[in-house]
Coordinates of C-alpha atoms and ligand atoms in Angstrom, one line a residue:
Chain K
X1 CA 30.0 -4.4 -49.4
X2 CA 33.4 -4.4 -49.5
X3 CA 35.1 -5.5 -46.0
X4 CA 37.2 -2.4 -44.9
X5 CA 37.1 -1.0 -42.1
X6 CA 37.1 2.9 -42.8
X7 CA 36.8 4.3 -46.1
X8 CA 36.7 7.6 -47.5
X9 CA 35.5 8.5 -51.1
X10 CA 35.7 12.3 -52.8
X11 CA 36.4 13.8 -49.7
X12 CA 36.7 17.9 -49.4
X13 CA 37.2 19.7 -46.2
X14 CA 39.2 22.8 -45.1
X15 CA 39.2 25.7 -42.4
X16 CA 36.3 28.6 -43.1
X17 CA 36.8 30.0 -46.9
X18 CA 40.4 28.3 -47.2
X19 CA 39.9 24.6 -48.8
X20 CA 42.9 22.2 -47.8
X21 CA 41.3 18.3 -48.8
X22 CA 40.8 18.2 -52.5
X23 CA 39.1 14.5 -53.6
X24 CA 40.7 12.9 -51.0
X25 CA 40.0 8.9 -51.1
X26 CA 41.1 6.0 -48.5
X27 CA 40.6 2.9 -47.2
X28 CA 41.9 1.1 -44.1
X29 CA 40.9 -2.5 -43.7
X30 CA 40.3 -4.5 -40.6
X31 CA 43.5 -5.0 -38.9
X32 CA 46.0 -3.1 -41.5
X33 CA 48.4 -0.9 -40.4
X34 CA 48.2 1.7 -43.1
X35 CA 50.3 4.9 -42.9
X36 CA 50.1 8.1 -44.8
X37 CA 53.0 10.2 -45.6
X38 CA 53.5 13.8 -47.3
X39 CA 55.4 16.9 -46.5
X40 CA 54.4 19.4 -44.5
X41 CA 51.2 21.0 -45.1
X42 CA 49.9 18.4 -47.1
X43 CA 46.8 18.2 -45.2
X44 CA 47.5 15.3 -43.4
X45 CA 46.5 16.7 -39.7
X46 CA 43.4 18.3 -41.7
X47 CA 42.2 15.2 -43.2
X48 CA 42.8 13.3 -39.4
X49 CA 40.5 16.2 -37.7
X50 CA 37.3 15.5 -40.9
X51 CA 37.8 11.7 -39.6
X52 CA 37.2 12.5 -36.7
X53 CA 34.1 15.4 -37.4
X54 CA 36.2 18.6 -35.5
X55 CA 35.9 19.5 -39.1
X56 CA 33.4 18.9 -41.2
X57 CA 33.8 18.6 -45.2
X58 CA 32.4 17.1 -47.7
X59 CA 32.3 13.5 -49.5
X60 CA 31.4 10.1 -48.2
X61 CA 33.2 8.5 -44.8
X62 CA 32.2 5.4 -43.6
X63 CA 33.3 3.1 -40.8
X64 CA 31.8 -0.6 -40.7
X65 CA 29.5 0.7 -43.5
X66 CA 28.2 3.8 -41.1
X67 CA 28.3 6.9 -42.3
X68 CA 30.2 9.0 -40.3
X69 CA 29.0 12.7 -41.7
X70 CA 25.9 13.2 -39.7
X71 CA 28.1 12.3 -36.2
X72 CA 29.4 14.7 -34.1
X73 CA 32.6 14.0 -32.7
X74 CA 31.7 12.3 -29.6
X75 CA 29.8 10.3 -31.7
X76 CA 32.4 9.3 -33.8
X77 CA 34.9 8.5 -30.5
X78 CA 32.4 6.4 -29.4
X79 CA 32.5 4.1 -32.4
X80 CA 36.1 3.4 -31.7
X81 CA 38.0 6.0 -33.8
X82 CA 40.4 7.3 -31.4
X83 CA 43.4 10.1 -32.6
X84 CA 46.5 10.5 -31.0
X85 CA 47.1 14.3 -31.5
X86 CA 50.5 15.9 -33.3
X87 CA 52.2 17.6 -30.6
X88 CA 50.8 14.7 -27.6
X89 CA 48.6 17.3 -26.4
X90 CA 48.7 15.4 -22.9
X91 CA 47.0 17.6 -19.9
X92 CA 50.5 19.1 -18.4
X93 CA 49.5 19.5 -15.2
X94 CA 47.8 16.0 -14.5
X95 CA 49.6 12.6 -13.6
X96 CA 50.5 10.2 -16.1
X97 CA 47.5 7.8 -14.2
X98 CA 45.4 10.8 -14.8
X99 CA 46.3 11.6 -18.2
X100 CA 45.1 7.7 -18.9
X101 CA 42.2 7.6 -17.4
X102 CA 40.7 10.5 -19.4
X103 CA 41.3 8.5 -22.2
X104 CA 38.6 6.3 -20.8
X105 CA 36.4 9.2 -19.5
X106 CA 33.7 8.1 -22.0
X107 CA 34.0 4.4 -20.3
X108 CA 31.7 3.6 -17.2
X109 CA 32.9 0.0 -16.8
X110 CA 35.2 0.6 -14.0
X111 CA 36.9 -3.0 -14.1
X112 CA 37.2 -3.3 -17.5
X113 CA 39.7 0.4 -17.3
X114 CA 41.5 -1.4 -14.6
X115 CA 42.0 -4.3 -17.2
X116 CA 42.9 -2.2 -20.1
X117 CA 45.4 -0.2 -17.6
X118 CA 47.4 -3.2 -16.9
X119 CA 47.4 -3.8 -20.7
X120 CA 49.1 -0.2 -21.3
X121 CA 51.4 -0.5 -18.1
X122 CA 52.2 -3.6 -19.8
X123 CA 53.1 -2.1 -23.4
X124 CA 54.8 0.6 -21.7
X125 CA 56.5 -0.5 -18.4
X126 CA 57.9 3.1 -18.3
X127 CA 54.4 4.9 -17.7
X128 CA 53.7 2.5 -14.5
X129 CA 57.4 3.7 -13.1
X130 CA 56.2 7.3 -13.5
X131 CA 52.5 7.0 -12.8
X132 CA 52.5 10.3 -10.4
X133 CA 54.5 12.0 -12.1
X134 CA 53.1 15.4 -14.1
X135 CA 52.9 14.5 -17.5
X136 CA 54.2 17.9 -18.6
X137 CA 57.4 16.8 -17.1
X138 CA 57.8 14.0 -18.7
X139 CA 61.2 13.5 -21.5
X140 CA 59.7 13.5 -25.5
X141 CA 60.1 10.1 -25.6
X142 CA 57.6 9.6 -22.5
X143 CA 55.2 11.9 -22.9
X144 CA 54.3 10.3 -26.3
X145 CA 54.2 7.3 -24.8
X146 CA 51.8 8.2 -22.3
X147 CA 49.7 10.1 -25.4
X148 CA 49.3 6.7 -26.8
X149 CA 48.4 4.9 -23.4
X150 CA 45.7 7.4 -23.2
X151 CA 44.3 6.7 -26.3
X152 CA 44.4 3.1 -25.8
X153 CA 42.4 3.2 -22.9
X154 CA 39.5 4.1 -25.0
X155 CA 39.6 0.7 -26.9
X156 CA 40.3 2.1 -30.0
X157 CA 39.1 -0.2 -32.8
X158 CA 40.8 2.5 -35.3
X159 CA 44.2 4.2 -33.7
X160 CA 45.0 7.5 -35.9
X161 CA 48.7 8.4 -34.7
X162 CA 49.6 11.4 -36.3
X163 CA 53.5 12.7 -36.5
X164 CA 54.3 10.3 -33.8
X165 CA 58.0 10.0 -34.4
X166 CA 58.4 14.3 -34.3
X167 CA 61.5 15.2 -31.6
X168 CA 62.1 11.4 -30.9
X169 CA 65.2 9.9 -31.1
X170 CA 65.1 7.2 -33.7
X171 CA 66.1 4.8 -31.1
X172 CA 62.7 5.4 -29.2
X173 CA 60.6 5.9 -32.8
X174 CA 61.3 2.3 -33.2
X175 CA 60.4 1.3 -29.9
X176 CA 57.1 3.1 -30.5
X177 CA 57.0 1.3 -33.9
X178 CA 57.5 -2.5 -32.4
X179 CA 54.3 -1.4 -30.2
X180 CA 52.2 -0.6 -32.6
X181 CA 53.0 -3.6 -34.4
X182 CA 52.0 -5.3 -31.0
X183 CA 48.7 -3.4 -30.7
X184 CA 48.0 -4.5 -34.3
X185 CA 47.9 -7.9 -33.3
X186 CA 45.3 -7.5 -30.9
X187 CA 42.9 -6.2 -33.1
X188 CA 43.6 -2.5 -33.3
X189 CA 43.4 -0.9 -36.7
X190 CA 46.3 2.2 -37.2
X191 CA 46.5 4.7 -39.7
X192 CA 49.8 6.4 -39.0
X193 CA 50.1 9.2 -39.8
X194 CA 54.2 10.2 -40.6
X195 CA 56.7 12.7 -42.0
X196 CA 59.2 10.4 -41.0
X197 CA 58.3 8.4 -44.3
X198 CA 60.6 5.5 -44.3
X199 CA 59.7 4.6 -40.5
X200 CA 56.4 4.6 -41.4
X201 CA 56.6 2.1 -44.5
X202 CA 58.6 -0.1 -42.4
X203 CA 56.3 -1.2 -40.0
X204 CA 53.1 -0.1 -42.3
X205 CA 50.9 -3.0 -44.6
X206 CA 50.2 0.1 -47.1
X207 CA 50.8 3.7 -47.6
X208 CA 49.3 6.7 -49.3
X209 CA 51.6 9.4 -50.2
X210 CA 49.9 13.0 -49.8
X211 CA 50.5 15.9 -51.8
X212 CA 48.6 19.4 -51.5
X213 CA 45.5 18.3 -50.1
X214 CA 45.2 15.4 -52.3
X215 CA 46.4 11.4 -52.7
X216 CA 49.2 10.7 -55.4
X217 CA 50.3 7.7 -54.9
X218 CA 49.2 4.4 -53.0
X219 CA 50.8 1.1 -52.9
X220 CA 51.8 -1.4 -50.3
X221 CA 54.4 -0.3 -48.1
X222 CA 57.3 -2.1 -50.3
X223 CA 56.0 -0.8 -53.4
X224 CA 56.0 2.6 -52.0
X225 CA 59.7 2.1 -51.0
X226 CA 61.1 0.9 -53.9
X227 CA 59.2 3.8 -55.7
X228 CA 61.8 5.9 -57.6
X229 CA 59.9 9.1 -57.6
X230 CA 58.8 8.3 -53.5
X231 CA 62.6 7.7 -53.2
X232 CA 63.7 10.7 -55.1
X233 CA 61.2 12.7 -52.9
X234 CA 61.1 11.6 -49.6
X235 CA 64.0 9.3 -48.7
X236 CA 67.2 11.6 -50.5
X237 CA 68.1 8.8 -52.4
Chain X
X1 CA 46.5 42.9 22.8
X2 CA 43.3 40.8 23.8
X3 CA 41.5 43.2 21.3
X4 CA 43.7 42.8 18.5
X5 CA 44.0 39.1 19.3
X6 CA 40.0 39.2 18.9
X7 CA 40.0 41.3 16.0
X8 CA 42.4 38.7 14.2
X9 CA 39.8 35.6 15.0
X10 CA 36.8 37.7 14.0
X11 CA 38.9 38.1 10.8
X12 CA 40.1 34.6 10.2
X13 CA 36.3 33.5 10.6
X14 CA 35.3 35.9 8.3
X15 CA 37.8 34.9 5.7
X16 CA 36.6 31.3 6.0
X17 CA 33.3 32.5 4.6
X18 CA 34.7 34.7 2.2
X19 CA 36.8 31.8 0.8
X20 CA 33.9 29.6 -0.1
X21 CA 32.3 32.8 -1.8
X22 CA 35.5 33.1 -3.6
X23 CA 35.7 29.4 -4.3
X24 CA 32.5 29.0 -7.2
X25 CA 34.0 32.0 -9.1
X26 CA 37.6 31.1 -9.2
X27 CA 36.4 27.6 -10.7
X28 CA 34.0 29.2 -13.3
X29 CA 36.4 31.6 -13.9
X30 CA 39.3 28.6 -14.3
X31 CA 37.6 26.3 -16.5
X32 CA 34.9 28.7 -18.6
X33 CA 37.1 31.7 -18.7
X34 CA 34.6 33.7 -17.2
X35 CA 34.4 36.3 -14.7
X36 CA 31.1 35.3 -13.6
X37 CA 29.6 39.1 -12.9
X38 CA 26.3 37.7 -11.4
X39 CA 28.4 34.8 -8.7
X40 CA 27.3 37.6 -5.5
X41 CA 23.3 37.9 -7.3
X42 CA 23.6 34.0 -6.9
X43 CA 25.2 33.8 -3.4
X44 CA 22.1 36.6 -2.3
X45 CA 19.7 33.6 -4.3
X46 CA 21.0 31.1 -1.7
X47 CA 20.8 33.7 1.2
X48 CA 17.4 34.0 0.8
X49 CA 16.5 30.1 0.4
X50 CA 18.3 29.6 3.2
X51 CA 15.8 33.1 4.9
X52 CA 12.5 31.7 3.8
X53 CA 13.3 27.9 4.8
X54 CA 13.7 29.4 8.3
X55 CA 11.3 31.8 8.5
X56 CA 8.5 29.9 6.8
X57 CA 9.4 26.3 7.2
X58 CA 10.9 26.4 10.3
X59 CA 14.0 24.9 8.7
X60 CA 17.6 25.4 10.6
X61 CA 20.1 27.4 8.4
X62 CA 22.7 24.5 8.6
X63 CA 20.3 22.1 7.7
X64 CA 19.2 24.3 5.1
X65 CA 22.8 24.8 3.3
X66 CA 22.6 21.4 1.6
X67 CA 18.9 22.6 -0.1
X68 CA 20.1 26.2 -1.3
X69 CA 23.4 24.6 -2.8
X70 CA 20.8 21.8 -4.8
X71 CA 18.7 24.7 -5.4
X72 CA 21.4 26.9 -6.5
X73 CA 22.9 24.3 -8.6
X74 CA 19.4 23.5 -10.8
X75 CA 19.7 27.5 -11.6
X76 CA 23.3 27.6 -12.3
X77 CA 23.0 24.8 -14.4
X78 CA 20.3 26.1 -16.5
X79 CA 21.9 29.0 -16.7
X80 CA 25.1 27.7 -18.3
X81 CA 23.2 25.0 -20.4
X82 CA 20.4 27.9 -21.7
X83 CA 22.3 31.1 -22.1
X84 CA 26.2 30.6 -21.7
X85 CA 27.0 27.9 -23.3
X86 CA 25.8 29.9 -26.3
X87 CA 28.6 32.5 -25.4
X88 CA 31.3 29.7 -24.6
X89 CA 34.7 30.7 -25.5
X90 CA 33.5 33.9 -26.5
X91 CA 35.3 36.9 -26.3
X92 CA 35.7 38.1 -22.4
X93 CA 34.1 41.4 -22.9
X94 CA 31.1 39.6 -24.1
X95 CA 30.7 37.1 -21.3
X96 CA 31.2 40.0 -19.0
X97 CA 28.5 41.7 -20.7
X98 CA 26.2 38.8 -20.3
X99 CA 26.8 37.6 -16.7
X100 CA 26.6 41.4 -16.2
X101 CA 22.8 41.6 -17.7
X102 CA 22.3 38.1 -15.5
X103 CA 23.0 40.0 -12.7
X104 CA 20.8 42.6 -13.2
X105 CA 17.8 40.4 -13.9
X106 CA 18.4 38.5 -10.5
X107 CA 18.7 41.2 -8.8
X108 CA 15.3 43.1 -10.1
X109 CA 13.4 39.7 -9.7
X110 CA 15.1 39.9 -6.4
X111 CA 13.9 43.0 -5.4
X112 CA 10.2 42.3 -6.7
X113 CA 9.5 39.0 -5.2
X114 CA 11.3 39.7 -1.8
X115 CA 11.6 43.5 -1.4
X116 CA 14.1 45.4 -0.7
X117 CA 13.4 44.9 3.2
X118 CA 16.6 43.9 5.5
X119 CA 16.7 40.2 6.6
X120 CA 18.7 37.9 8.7
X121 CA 18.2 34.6 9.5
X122 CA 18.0 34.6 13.6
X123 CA 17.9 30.9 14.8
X124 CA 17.6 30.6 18.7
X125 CA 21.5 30.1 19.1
X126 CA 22.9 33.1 17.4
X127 CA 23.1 34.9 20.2
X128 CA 25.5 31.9 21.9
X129 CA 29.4 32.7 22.6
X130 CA 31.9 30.9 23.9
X131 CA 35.2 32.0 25.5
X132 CA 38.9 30.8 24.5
X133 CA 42.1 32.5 25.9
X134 CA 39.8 35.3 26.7
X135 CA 38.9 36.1 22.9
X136 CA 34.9 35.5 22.5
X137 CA 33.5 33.2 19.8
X138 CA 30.2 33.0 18.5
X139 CA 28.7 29.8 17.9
X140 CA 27.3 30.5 14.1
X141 CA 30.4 32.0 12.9
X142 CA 32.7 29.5 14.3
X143 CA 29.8 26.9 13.0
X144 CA 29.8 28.6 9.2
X145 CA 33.7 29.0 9.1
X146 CA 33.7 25.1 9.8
X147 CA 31.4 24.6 7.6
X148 CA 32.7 26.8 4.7
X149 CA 36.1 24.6 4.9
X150 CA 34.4 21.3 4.7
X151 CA 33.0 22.5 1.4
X152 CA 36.3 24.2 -0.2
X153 CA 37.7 20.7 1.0
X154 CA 35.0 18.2 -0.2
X155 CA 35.5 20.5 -3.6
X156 CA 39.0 19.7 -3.6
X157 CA 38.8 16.2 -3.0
X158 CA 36.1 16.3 -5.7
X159 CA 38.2 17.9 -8.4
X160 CA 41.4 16.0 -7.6
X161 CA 39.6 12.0 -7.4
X162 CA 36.3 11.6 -9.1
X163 CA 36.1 11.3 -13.0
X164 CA 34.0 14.0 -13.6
X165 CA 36.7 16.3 -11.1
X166 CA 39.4 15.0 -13.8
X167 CA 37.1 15.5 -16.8
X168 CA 36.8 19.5 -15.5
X169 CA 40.5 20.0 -14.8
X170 CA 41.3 18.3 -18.1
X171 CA 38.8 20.6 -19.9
X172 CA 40.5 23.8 -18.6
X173 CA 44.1 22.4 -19.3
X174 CA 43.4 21.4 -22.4
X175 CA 40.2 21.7 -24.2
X176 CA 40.9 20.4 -27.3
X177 CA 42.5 17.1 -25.9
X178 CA 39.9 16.6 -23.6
X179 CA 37.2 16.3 -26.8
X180 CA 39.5 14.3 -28.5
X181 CA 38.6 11.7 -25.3
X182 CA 34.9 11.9 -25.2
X183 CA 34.2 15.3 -23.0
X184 CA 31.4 16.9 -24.0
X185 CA 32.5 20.6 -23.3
X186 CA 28.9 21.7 -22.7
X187 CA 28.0 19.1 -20.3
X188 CA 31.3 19.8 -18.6
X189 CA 31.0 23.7 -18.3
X190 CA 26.8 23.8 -17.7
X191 CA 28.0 21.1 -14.7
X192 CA 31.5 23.4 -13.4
X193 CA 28.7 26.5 -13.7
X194 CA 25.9 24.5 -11.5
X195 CA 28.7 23.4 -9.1
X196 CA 29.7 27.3 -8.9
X197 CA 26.3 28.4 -8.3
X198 CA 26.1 25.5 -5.7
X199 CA 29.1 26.8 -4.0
X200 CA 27.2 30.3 -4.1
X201 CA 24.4 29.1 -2.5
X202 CA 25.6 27.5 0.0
X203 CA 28.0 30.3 0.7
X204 CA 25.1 33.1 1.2
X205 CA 23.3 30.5 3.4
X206 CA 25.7 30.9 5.7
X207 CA 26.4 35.2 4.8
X208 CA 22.5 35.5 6.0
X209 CA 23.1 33.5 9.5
X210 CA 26.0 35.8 10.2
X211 CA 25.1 38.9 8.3
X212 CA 22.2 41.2 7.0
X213 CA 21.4 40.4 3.4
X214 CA 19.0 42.5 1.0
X215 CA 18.8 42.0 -3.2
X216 CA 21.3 44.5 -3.6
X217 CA 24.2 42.6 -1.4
X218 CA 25.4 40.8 -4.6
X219 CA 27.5 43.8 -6.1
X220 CA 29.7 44.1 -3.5
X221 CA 30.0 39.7 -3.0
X222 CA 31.2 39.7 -6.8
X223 CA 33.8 42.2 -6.0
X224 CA 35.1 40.9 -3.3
X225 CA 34.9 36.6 -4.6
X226 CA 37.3 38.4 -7.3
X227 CA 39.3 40.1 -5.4
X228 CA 39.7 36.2 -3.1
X229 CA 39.9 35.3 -6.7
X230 CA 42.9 37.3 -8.1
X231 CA 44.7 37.4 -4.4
X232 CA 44.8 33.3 -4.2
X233 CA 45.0 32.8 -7.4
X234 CA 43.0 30.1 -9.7
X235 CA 45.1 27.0 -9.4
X236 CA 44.2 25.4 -6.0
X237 CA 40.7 26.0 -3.3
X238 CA 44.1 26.2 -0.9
X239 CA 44.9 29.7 -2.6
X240 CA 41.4 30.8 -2.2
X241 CA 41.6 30.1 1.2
X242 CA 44.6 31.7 1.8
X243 CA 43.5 34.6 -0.2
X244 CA 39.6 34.9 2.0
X245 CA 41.1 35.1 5.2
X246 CA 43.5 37.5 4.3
X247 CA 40.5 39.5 3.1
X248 CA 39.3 38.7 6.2
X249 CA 41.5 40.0 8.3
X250 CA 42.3 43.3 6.2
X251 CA 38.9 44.1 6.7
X252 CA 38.5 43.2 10.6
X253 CA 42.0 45.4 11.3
X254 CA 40.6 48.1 9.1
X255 CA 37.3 48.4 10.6
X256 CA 39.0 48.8 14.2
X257 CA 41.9 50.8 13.3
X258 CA 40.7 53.7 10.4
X259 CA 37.1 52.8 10.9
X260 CA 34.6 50.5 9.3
X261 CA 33.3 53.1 6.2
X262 CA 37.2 52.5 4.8
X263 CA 36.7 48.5 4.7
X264 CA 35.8 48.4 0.8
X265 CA 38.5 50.8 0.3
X266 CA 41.2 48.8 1.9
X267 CA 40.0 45.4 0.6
X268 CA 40.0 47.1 -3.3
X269 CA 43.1 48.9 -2.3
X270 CA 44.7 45.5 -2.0
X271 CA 43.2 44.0 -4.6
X272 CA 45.2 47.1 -6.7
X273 CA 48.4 46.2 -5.1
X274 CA 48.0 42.6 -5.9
X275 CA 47.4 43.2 -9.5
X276 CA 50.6 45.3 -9.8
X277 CA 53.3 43.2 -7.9
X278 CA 51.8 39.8 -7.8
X279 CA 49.5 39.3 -11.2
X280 CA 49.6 35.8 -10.2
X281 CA 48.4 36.0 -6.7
X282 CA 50.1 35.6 -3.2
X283 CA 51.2 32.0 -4.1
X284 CA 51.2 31.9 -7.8
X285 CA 54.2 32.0 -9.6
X286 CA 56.3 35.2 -9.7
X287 CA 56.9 34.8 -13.5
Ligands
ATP1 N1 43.4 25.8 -38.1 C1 43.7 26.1 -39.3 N2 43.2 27.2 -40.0 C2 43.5 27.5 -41.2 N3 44.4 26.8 -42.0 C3 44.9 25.7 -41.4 C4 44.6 25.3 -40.1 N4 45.3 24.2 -39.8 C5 46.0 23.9 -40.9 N5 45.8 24.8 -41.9 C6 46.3 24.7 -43.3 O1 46.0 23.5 -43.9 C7 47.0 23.0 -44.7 C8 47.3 21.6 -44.3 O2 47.7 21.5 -42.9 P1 47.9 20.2 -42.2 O3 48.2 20.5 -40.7 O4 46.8 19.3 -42.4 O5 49.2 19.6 -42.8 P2 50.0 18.3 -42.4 O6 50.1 17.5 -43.7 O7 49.5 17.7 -41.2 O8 51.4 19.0 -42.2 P3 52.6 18.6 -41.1 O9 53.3 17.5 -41.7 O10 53.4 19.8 -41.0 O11 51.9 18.3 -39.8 C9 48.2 23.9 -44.4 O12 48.3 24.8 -45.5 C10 47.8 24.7 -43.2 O13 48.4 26.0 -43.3
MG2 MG1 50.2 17.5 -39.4

């Protein structure tokens, strides 16, 4: 079998009677940092909520070789695919601290969290400064820090970061960038998921470009880049 | 003055009481989204747990409480995890129509197995006063207003430091989030309704030491845990406090000043009021 880490093959999904995912194929390998790009309403949100079984579709998914279609979407949290949502989606009224540790609600090893806590106060010095603070109060910049904090203290083995750089200064979307590049290093997969396309294919391995509910191109990130018709389409040049 | 003065007390301790009723349907009501019509059938369950551990086992009513909440929380839970959990996130007209039917069924079995027969709960001390700045207090009602804060605060330390307290204020901030992290919404809500029910049991425990209690008591308890409810608002036990013993004491000045038939009217009256100028309760948020 092939080594990757998730891969999708033929897959269709979409909400009730309205079909979004048309033969949608993927594959992230072990360690990549592979981003997907496409305008708005491409389906790139919809395809990120059939990984993770909030909706279910068609087609073959698998992670290590599992088949993911018969898991609900504990199930599939459990196996390490862990999404941080568009829009943060952070509980307003809770703390940073306790926005965190919900990302490791499904964890019973109490100091292990403690462990991984340090690691994310570490990544992100500004979350330990405003630990007791109420997350809905936080700037942009923070609060999507502390939406990936949370999701790290699940010990995601796959990190889906969808429209991470939305509202953020470009200053701070490449702070956010430089850590993901760290998390890569220690062992966490990401599929980054990005409007924003030439942020993405600067930090990213690969990219697929999505168009209408479906995959038109894929390349590595340069390739993409250089792309005239990517160019033409996303980049203005 | 000494009367008003022990009017006011009688009221506060009252409210106390009230507050904890109040407490299990505010949370249902704040996480589930819904107004549990059957919370006063349940609180008249734990009345009568508490009633036949006396009367048959000999069992004090305090020592009792802790049995009618684990007793009341098995039934809740079941409840939730067999027939609500079907309905969650349903429209509120059909929870309401549900909870409603609950209510009925408790209240018939109620009738059947018990009978319709007044009861209290009479352990040796109820009688027992003692005096402060002239006002008299009696020993079970100072005893259950003691009592009814220690649980509204154990409940709040509960919800604000334990990880299942966080999963159940993430899930009603944020559902979606919270499943994107594990919670299991069902688990959560069948354990928020158990805990609800608990606080219901525990609650009419103490309403039969200090009150007469029959199946049909519960009617009147639902109203009045949502009236506590809308008055204090959902956000905080402290609101629900707040909002009992200012039931409380309505109720106590009515009863001595227009007379004790008008008590219902002036508690509902208020609850009116409170819906017009403050939606969001006495300490919510004017906006
Ligand atoms: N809950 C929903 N119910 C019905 N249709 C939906 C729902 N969510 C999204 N859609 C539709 O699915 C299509 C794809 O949406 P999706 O959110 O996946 O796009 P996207 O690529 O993430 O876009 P964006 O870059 O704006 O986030 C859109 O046409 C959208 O209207
Ligand atoms: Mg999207």
């Amino acid at each position: 079998m092939s080594g990757n880490l998730l891969e999708v093959q033929g897959l269709f999904a979409g909400y009730g009677e309205v079909p979004v995912l048309r033969d949608v194929h993927i594959a992230v390998g072990r360690g990549e940092i592979v981003a997907l790009v496409g305008s708005n309403g491409a389906g790139k949100t919809t395809l990120l909520r059939a990984l993770s079984r909030v909706l279910s579709g068609t087609g073959k998914l698998t992670f290590e070789g599992r088949d993911l279609s018969c898991l609900t979407p504990e199930q599939v949290f459990k196996l390490g695919i862990v999404q941080v949502p568009e829009g943060r989606q952070l509980f307003d009224q809770m703390t940073v601290l306790e926005n965190l540790m919900m990302g490791a609600f499904a964890r019973r090893d109490r100091k292990a969290i403690q462990e991984t806590l340090a690691s994310v106060y570490e990544l992100f010095p500004k979350l330990y400064e405003r630990r007791t603070q109420r997350a809905g109060s936080l700037s942009g910049g923070e609060q999507q820090m502390c939406a990936i904090g949370r999701a790290l203290m699940a010990m995601p083995r796959l990190l889906m970061v969808d429209e991470m750089s939305l509202g953020l200064a470009p200053v701070i979307v490449d702070q956010l960038l430089e850590v993901l590049s760290t998390i890569r290093k220690q062992g966490v997969t990401v599929l980054l998921v990005e409007q924003d396309v030439f942020a993405a294919l600067e930090v990213a391995d690969r990219g697929y470009v999505m168009e209408t509910g479906t995959v038109t191109q894929s390349g590595t990130a340069q390739a993409l880049s250089e792309d005239p018709e990517v160019k033409r389409a996303y980049l203005g040049i | 003055m000494q009367l008003l003065a022990q009017v006011l007390v009688n009221g506060v301790l009252l409210g106390g009481l009230y507050a904890l009723m109040a407490l299990g349907l505010a949370l249902v009501w704040g996480v589930l989204n819904i107004v549990n019509l059957a919370h006063g059938a349940l609180i008249m369950l734990g009345a009568y747990v508490g009633y036949y551990l006396f009367t048959l086992l000999d069992v004090d009513p305090f020592i009792a409480l802790p049995i009618a909440m684990v007793v009341l929380f098995c039934v809740g839970y079941l409840l939730q995890a067999g027939i609500l959990n079907l309905i969650a996130r349903a429209a509120m007209f059909n929870t309401l129509l549900i909870t409603f039917g609950i209510d009925v069924v408790l209240t018939q079995l109620a009738q059947m197995l018990f009978s319709a027969d007044y009861r209290t709960i009479n352990p040796g001390y109820a009688g027992a006063n003692f005096m402060l700045f002239g006002i008299t207090l009696p020993w079970v009602r100072v005893l259950a207003f003691a009592v009814a804060l220690l649980l509204t605060l154990a409940m709040w330390l509960f919800l604000l430091h334990t990880r299942l307290g966080r999963g159940i204020r993430a899930t009603a901030q944020n559902l979606g989030a919270a499943r994107l992290y594990g919670v299991s919404p069902k688990r959560i809500y069948a354990l928020t309704f158990g805990i609800g029910a608990a606080l219901a049991g525990g609650a009419g425990d103490l309403y039969g030491v200090v009150s007469q209690i029959n199946p049909y008591i519960g009617a009147t308890l639902t109203a009045k845990s949502f009236a506590i409810a809308i008055i204090g608002g959902l956000e905080s036990p402290l609101g629900v406090v707040v909002g009992g013993i200012f039931l409380g004491i309505v109720e106590s000045l009515t009863a001595l000043y227009i007379g004790p038939t008008f008590v219902d009217v002036a508690s509902f009256g208020i609850l009116v009021l409170v819906l017009i100028f403050r939606p969001n309760g006495l300490l919510g948020s004017t906006t």
